[in-house]
Coordinates of C-alpha atoms and ligand atoms in Angstrom, one line a residue:
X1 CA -14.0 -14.4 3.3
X2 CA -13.6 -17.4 4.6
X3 CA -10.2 -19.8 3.6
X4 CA -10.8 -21.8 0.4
X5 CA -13.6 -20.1 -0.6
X6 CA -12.9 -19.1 -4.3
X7 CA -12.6 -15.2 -5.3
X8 CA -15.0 -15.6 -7.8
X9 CA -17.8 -16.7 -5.9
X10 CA -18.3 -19.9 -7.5
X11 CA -19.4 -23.0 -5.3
X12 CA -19.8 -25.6 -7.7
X13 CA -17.4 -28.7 -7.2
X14 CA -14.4 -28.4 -10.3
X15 CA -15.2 -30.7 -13.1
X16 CA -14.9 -34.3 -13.1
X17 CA -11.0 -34.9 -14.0
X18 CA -8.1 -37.1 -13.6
X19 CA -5.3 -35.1 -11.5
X20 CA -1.9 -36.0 -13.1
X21 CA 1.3 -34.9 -10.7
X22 CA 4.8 -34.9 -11.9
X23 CA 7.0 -34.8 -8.9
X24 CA 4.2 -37.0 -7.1
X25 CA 7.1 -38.3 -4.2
X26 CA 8.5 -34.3 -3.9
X27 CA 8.0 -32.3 -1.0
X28 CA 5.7 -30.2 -2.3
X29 CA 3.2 -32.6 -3.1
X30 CA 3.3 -34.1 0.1
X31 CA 3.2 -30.8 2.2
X32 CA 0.8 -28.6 0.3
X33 CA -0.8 -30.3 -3.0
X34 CA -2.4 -33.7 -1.2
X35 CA -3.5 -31.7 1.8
X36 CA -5.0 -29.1 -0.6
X37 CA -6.7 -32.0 -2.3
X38 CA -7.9 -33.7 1.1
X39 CA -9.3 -30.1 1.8
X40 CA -11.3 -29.7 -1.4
X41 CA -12.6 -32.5 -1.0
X42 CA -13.7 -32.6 2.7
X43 CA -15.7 -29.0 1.8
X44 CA -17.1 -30.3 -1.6
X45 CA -15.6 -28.8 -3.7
X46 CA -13.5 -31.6 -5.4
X47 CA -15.7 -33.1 -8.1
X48 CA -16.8 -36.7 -6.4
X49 CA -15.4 -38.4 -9.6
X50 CA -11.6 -37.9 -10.0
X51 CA -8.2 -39.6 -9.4
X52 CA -5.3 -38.4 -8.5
X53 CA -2.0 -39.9 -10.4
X54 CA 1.4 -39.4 -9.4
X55 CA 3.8 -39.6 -11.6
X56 CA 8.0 -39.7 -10.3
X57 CA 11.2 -41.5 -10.8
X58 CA 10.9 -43.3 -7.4
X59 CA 10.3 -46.6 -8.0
X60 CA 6.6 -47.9 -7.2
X61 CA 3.0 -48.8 -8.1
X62 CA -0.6 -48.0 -6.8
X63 CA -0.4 -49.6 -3.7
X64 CA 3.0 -48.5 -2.5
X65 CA 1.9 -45.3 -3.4
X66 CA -1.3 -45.2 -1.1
X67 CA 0.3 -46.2 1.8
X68 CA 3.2 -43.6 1.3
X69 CA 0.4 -40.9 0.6
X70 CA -1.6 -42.1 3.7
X71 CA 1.2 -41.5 6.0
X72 CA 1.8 -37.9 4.4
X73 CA -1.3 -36.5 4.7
X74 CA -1.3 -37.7 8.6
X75 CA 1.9 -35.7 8.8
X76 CA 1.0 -32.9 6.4
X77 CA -2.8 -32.2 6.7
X78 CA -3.8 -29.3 8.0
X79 CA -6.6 -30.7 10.1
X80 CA -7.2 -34.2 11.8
X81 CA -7.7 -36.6 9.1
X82 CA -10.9 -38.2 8.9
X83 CA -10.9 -41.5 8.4
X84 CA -13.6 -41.9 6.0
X85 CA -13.3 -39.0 3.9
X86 CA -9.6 -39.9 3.2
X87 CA -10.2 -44.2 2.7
X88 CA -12.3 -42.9 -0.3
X89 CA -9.7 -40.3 -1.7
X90 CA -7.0 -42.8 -1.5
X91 CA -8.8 -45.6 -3.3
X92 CA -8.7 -42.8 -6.4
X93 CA -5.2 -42.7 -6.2
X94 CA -2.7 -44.2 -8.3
X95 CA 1.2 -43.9 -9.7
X96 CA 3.4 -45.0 -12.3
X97 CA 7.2 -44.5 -12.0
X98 CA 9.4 -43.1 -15.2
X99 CA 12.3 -40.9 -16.2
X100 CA 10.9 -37.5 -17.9
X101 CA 12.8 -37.7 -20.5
X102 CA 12.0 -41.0 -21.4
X103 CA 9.3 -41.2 -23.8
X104 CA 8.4 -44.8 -22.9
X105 CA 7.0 -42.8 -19.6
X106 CA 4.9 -41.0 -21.5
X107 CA 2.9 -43.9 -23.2
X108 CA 2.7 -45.7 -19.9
X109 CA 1.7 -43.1 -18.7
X110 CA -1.0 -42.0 -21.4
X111 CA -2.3 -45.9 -21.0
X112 CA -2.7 -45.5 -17.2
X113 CA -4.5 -42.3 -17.8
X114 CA -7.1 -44.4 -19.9
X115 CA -7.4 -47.0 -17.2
X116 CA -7.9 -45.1 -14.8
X117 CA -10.3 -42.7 -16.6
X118 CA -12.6 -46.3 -17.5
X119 CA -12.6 -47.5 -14.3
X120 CA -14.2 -44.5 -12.9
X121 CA -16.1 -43.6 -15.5
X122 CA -14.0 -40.4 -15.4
X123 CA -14.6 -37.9 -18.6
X124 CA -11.4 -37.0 -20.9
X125 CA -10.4 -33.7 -18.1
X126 CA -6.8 -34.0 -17.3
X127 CA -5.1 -31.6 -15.1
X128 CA -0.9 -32.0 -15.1
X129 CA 0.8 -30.4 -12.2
X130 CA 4.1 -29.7 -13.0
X131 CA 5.5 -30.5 -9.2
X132 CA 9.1 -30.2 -11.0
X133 CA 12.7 -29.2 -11.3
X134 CA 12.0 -25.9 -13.6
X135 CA 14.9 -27.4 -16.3
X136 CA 12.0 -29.8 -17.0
X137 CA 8.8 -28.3 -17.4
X138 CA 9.9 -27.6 -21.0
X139 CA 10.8 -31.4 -22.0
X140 CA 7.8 -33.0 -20.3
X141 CA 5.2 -30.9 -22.1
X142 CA 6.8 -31.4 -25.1
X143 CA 6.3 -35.0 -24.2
X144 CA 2.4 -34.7 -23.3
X145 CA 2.1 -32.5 -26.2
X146 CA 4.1 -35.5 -28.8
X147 CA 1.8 -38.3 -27.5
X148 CA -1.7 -36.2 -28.0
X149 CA -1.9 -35.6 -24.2
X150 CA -2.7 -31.9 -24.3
X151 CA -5.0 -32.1 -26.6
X152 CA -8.2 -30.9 -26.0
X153 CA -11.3 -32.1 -27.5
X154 CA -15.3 -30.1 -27.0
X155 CA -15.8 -32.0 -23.8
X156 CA -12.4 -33.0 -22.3
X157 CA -10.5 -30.3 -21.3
X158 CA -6.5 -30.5 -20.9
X159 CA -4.8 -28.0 -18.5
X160 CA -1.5 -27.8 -17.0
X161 CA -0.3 -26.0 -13.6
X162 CA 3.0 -24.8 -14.0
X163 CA 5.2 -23.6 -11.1
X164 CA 7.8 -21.1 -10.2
X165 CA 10.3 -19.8 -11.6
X166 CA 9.3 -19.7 -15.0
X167 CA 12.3 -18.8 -16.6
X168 CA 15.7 -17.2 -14.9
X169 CA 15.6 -14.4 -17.2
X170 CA 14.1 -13.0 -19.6
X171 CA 15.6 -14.7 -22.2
X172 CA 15.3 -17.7 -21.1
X173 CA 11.1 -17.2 -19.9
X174 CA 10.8 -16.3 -23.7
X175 CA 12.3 -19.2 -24.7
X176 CA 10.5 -21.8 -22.2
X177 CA 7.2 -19.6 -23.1
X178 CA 7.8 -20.4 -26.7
X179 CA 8.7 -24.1 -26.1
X180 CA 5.7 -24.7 -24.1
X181 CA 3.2 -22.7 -26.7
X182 CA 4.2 -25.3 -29.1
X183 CA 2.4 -27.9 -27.3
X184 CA -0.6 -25.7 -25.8
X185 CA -2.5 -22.9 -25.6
X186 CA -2.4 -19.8 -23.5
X187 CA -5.7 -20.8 -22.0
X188 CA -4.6 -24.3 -20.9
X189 CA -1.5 -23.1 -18.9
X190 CA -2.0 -22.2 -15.3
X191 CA 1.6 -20.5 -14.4
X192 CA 0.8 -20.4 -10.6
X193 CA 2.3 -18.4 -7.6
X194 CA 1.1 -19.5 -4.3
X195 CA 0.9 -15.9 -3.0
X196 CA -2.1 -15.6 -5.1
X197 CA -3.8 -18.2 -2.9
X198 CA -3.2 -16.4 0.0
X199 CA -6.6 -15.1 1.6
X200 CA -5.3 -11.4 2.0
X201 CA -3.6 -11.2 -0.5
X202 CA -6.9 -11.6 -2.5
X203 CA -8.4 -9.6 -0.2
X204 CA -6.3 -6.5 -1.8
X205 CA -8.8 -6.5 -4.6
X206 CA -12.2 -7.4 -2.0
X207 CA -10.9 -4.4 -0.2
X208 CA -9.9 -2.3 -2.7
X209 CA -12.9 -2.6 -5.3
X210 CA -15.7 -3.7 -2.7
X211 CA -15.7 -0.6 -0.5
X212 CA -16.6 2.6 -2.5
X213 CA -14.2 4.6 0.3
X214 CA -11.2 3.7 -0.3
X215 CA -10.6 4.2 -4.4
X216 CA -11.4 7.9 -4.2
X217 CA -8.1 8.6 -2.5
X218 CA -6.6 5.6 -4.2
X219 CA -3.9 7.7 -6.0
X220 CA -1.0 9.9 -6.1
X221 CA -2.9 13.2 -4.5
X222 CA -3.2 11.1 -1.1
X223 CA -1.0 8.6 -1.3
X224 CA 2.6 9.8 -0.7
X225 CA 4.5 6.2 -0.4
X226 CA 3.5 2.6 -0.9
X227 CA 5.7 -0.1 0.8
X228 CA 6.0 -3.9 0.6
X229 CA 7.6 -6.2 3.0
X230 CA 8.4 -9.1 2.8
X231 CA 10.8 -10.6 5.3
X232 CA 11.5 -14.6 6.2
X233 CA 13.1 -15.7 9.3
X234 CA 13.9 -18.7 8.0
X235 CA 16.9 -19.2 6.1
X236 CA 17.5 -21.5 2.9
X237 CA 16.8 -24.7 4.8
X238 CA 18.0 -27.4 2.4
X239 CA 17.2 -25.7 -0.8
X240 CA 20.9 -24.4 -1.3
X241 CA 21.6 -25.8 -4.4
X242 CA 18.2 -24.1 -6.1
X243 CA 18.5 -20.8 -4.2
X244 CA 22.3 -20.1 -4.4
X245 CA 21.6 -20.0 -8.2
X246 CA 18.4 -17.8 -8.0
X247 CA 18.8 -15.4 -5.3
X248 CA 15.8 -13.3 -3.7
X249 CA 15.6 -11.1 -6.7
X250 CA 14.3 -13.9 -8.8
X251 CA 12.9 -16.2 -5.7
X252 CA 10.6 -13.4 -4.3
X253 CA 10.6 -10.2 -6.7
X254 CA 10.3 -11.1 -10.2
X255 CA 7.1 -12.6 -9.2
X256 CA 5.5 -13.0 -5.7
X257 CA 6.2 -9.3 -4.8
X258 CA 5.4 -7.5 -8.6
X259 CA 1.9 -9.7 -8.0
X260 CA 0.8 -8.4 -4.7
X261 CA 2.5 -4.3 -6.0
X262 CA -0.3 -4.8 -9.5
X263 CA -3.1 -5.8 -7.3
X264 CA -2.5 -2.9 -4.9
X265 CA -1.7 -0.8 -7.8
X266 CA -3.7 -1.4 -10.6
X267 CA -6.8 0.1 -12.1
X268 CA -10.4 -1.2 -11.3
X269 CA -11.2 -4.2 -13.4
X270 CA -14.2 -4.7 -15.4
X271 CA -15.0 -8.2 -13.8
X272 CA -13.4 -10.3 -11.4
X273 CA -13.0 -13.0 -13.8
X274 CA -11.8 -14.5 -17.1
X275 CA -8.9 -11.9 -18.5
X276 CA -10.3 -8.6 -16.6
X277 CA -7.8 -8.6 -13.8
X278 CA -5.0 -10.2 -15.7
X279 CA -5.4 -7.1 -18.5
X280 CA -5.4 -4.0 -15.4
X281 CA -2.0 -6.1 -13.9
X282 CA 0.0 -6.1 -16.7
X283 CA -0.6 -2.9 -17.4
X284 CA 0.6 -1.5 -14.3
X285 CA 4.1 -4.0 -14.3
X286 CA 4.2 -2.4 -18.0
X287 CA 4.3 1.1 -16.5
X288 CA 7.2 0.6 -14.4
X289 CA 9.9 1.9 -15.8
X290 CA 13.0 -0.5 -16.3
X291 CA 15.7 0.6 -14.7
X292 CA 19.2 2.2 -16.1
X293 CA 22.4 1.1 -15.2
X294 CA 23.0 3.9 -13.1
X295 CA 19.1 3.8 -11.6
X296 CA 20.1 0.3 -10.2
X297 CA 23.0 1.8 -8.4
X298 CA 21.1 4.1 -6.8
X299 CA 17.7 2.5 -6.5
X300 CA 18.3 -0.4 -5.1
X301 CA 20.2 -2.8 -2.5
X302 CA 21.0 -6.1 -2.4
X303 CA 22.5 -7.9 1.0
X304 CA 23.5 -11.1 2.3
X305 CA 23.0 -12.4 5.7
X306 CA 26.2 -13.6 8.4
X307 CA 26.0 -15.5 11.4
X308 CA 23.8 -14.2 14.1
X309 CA 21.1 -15.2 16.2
X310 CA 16.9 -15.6 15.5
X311 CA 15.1 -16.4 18.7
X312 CA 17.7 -16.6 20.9
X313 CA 19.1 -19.4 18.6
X314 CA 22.8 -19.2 16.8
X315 CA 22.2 -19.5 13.1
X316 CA 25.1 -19.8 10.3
X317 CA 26.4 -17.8 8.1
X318 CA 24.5 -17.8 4.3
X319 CA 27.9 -18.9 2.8
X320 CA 28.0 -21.8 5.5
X321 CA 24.4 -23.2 4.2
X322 CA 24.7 -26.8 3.3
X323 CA 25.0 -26.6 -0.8
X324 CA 25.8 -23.2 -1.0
X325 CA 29.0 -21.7 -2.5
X326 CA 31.4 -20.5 0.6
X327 CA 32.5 -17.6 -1.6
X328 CA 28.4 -17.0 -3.4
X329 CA 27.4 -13.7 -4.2
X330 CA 24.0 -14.6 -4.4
X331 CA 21.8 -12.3 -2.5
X332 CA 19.7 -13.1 0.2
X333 CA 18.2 -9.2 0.7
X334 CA 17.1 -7.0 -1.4
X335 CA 15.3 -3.9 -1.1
X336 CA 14.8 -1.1 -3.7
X337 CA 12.6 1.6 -5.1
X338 CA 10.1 1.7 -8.0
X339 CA 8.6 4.2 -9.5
X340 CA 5.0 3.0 -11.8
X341 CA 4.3 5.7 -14.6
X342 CA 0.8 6.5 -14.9
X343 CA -1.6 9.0 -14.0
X344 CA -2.3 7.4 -11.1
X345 CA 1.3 6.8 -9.4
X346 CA 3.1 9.6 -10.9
X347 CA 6.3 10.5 -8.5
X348 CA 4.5 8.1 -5.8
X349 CA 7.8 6.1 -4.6
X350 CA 6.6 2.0 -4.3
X351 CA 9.8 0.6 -2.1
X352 CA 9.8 -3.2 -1.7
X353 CA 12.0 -5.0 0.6
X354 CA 12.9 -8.5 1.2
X355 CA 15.3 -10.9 2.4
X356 CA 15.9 -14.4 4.4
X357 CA 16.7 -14.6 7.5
X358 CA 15.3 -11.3 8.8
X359 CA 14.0 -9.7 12.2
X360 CA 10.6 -11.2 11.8
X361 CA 8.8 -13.3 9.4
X362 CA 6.3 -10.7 7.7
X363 CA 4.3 -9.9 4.9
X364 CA 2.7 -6.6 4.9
X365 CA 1.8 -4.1 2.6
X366 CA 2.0 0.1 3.9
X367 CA 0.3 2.9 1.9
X368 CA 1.6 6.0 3.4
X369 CA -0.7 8.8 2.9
X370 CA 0.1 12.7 2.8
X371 CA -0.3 14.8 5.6
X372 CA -3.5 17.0 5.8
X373 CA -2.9 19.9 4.2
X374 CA -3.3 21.8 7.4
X375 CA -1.9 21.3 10.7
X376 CA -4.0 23.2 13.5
X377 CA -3.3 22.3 17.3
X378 CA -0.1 24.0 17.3
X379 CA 3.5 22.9 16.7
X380 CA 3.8 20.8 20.4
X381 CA 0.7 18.9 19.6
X382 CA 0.8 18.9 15.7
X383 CA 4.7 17.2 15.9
X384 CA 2.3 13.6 17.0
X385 CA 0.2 13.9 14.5
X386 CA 1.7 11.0 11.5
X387 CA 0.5 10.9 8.4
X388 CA -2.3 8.7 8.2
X389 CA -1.4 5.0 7.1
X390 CA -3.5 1.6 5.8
X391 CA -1.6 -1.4 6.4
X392 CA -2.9 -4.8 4.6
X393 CA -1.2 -7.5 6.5
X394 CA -0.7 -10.7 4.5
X395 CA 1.0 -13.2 6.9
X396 CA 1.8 -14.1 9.3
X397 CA -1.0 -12.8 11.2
X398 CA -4.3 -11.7 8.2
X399 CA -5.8 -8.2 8.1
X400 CA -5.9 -4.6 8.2
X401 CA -4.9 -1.5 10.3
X402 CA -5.9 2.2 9.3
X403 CA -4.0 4.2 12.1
X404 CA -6.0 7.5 12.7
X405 CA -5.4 10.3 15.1
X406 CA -8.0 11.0 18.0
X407 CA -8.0 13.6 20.5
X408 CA -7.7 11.9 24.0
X409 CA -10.0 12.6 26.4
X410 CA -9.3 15.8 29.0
X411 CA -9.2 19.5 28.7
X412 CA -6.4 19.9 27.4
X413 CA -6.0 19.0 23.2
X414 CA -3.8 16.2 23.3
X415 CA -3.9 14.1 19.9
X416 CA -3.4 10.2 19.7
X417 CA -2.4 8.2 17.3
X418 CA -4.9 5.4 17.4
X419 CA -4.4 1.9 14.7
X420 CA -8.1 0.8 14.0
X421 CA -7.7 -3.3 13.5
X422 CA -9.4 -6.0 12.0
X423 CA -7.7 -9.7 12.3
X424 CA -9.1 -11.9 10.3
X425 CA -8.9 -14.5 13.3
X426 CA -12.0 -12.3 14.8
X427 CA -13.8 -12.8 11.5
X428 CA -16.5 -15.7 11.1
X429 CA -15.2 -19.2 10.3
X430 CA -11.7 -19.4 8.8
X431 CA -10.2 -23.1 8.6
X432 CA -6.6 -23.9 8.0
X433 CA -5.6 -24.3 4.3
X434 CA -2.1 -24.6 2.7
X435 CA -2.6 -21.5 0.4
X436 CA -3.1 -23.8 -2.9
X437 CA -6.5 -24.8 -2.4
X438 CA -8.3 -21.7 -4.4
X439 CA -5.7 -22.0 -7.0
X440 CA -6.0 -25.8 -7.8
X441 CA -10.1 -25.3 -7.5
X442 CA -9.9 -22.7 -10.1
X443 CA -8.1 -24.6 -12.3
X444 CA -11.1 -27.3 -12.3
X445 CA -13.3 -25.0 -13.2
X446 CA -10.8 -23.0 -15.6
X447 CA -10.7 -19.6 -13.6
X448 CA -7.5 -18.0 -14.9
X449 CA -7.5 -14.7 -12.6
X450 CA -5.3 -16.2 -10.3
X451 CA -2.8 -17.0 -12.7
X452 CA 0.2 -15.4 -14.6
X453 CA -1.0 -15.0 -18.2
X454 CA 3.0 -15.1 -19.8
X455 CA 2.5 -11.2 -20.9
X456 CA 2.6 -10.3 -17.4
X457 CA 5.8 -12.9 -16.7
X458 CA 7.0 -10.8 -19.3
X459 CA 6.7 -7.3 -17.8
X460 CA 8.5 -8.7 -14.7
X461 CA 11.2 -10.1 -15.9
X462 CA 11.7 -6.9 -18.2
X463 CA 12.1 -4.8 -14.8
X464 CA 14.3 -7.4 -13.1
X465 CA 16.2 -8.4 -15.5
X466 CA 18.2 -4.8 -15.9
X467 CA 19.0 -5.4 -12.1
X468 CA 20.4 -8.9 -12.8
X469 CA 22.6 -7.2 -15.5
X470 CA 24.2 -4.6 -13.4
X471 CA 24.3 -6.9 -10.6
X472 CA 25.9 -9.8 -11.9
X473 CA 28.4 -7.5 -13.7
X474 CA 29.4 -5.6 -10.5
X475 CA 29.7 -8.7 -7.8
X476 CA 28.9 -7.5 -4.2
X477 CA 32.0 -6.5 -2.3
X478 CA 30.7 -6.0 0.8
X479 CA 28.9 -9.7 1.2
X480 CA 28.2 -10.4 4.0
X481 CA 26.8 -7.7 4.9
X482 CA 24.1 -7.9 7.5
X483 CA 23.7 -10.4 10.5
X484 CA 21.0 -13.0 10.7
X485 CA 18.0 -11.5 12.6
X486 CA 18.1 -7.9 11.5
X487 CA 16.4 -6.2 9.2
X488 CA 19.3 -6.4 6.3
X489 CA 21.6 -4.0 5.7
X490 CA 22.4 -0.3 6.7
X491 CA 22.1 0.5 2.9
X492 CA 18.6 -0.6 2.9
X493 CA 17.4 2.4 5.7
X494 CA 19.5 4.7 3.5
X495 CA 18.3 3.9 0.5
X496 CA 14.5 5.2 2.0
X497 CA 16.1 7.5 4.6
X498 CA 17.2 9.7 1.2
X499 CA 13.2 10.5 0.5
X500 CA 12.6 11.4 3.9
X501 CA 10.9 8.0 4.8
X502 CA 11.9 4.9 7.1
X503 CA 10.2 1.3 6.8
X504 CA 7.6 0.4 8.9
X505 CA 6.8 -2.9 10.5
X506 CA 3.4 -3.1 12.0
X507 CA 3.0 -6.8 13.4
X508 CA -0.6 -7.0 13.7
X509 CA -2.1 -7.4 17.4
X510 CA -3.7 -11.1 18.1
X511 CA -7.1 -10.8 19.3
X512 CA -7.2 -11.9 23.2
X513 CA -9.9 -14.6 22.3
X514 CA -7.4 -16.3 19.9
X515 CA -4.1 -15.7 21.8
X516 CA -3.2 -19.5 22.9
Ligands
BG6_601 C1 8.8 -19.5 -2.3 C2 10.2 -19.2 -2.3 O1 8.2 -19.2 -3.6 O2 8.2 -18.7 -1.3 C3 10.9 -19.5 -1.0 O3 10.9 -20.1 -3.3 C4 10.1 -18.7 0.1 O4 12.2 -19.2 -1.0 C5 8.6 -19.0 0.0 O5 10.6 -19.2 1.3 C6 7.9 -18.0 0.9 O6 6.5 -18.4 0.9 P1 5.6 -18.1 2.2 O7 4.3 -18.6 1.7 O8 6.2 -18.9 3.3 O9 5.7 -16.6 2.4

């Protein structure tokens, strides 16, 4: 599948619509939203009539705002800009400046959205993107919601993109869940996590319900383990302030990793679309079984990274991070082991792992499968024979590995263990994308199954949060405890060293043709 071609199939442009940004001068916008934009556009499938409208506290007005977003998208895209294509996306932009919780903001901005929508001809769509410090998300849509902004009529449509995190605990996702409900309905709010626009990890479902070999041994009778890594060499740049209050368990678990463990683990759907997927997720987050106190103690393992060196390069300490606490206990590792109680995953162990500044930026997802039942080539030749294992590599290289065993060629039975690969580089056209192209097409044409419906925010916040508790009552004493460039802490091989099993990292071979 190529990039930014939509799950579903569709190939329609999104719906005519007027593109409202909060957090239009952020860094998100700039790196991944505009070139997103630019890309839809440049393969057709932004609808030809929209605007885009940032909204920010920066002071500024249309034009300022076009040349900023002109020297952005030379920096940011992720292709040579063409000239042409982007003169006519930037006429159709435009920006007012406010404070968010200024309601004044709000009907300046509700007039602009009228302008704008009358001097293109635009229909009543709106889309909001919520580009935003999370503490506001809450207070903005109540202020869209106050000045008749999310309301929808039979041909104008009103949907708003929320980002991560929603919530920092259960408590509090409730409460921002109930806030926002007052102001919209499930159906308009797109609660998005940019994993989900990741080609493999989309693939998971391609590959799991598309090929009729696989599902058969889908299950607990074949599958002994299931792993999940997912490891950063990078450490937390100059986001300090936001992640020395979150940590990776709420940064990377409660959402990005419990997404890509439903798809791998989740019964078949009955459609790719609409509410099919989003029903077979939660149930699988639902069947993992919160953990007791004591289950956290010996389930899982939380780290922090020291000094030490990643690519030959000193790096600091976690606790020497610009804007972090020199004493934190935040966590910057984490690895632990969950069980999902069905008929399907019965006793199967699913061990995640992931931390900052690791050995090796990696995503990559490991089913383990049993051993055949029988081992015949006797005990010298039998001892190379590994369990089989499927590997779905999600970044940073795309694709799949099934390692088999082959008997090499000679008289005598000697048995190899041989990894059959497919990179997604070797595979027709792919062009570059920033990862939020499928997502922000979908919402244009209101495709939820990318999204988090809020049951399924729910579910993962009910099987983190009992790991916050026990955490946050019993402080780390051992922080720091692993050096930058590993792969965390001892605790974390020990923790899967106690089943029998060790983690695996399988960086996935670059076709010769593509090497640079
Ligand atoms: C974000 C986290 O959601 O995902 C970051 O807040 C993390 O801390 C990032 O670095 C990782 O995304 P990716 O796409 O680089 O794997």
């Amino acid at each position: 599948m190529p990039a930014h071609q939509p799950l579903t199939g569709h190939d329609r442009p999104g719906d005519p619509c007027t593109i409202v940004i909060f957090g239009a001068s952020g860094d998100l916008t700039k790196r991944k939203l505009l070139p997103a934009l630019y890309n839809l556009k440049r393969l057709k499938l932004l609808p030809e009539n929209f605007a885009v409208l940032g909204v920010a506290v920066t002071e500024g007005n249309d034009e300022i705002y076009r040349e900023k977003i002109t020297a952005d998208i030379n920096e940011f895209a992720t292709e040579p800009v063409e000239k042409a294509e982007w003169d006519e996306f930037v006429k159709r932009a435009y920006y007012i400046s406010g404070d968010f919780n200024d309601a004044g903001t709000f009907q300046r901005l509700a007039a602009k959205i009228t302008d704008v929508q009358k001097t293109h001809q635009l229909p009543g769509n709106v889309l909001f993107y919520l580009a935003i410090t999370p503490t506001l998300f809450a207070k903005v849509v109540e202020q869209l919601g106050a000045i008749g902004l999310t309301a929808e009529t039979e041909d104008a449509w009103r949907r708003v993109i929320i980002e991560k995190p929603f919530g920092r605990d259960l408590a509090s996702a409730r409460e921002l869940n109930l806030e926002i409900s007052k102001s919209l309905r499930e159906r308009q709010i797109y609660r998005i996590d940019h994993y989900l626009g990741k080609e493999t990890v989309q693939n998971i479902m391609v590959f799991r319900f598309g090929n009729s070999v696989f599902e058969p041994i889908w299950n607990r009778r074949y599958i002994e383990y299931v792993q999940i890594t997912v490891a950063e060499e990078l450490g937390v740049e100059l986001r300090g302030g936001y992640y020395d209050h979150s940590g990776v368990l709420r940064d990377m678990v409660q959402n990005h990793i419990l997404s890509v463990l439903s798809l791998v683990a989740m019964e078949p759907p009955t459609s790719i679309s609409g509410d099919s997927v989003r029903n077979e997720k939660v149930k699988v987050l639902e069947a993992i079984r919160p953990m007791e106190p004591e289950e956290v103690i010996e389930n899982t393992v939380r780290g922090q990274y020291a000094a030490g060196v990643i690519d030959a390069k000193n790096v600091p300490a976690y606790r020497s991070e610009p804007d972090v606490n020199p004493k934190s206990n935040t966590e910057t590792f984490v690895a632990m082991k969950l069980e999902v109680d069905n008929w399907r995953w019965a006793e199967v162990p699913f061990y995640i792992r992931s931390g900052k500044r690791l050995a090796a930026r990696t995503t990559e997802v490991v089913i383990g499968f049993r051993r055949a039942p029988l081992m015949l080539f006797g005990k010298q030749v039998d001892s190379n024979v590994l369990p089989n294992r499927l590997v779905l590599h999600i970044q940073p290289e795309e694709g799949i590995t099934l390692d088999i065993h082959a008997k090499r060629p000679g008289p005598k039975i000697e048995i190899s263990n041989i990894p059959l690969n497919f990179n997604y580089r070797e595979f027709g056209e792919s062009t570059a994308a920033t990862g939020y192209e499928t997502l922000l097409y979908d919402c244009m044409i209101g495709e939820t199954t990318l999204f988090h419906r809020y049951d399924s925010v729910d579910a993962s916040w009910q099987i983190v949060n009992p790991i916050l508790d026990v955490w946050q009552a019993l402080p780390a004493r051992d922080f720091p405890n692993y050096a930058a460039g590993t792969w965390g802490p001892e605790s974390s091989d020990e923790l899967i060293a106690k089943d029998g099993h060790r983690w695996h990292h399988y960086p996935l071979a670059i076709p010769p043709c593509a090497e640079k």
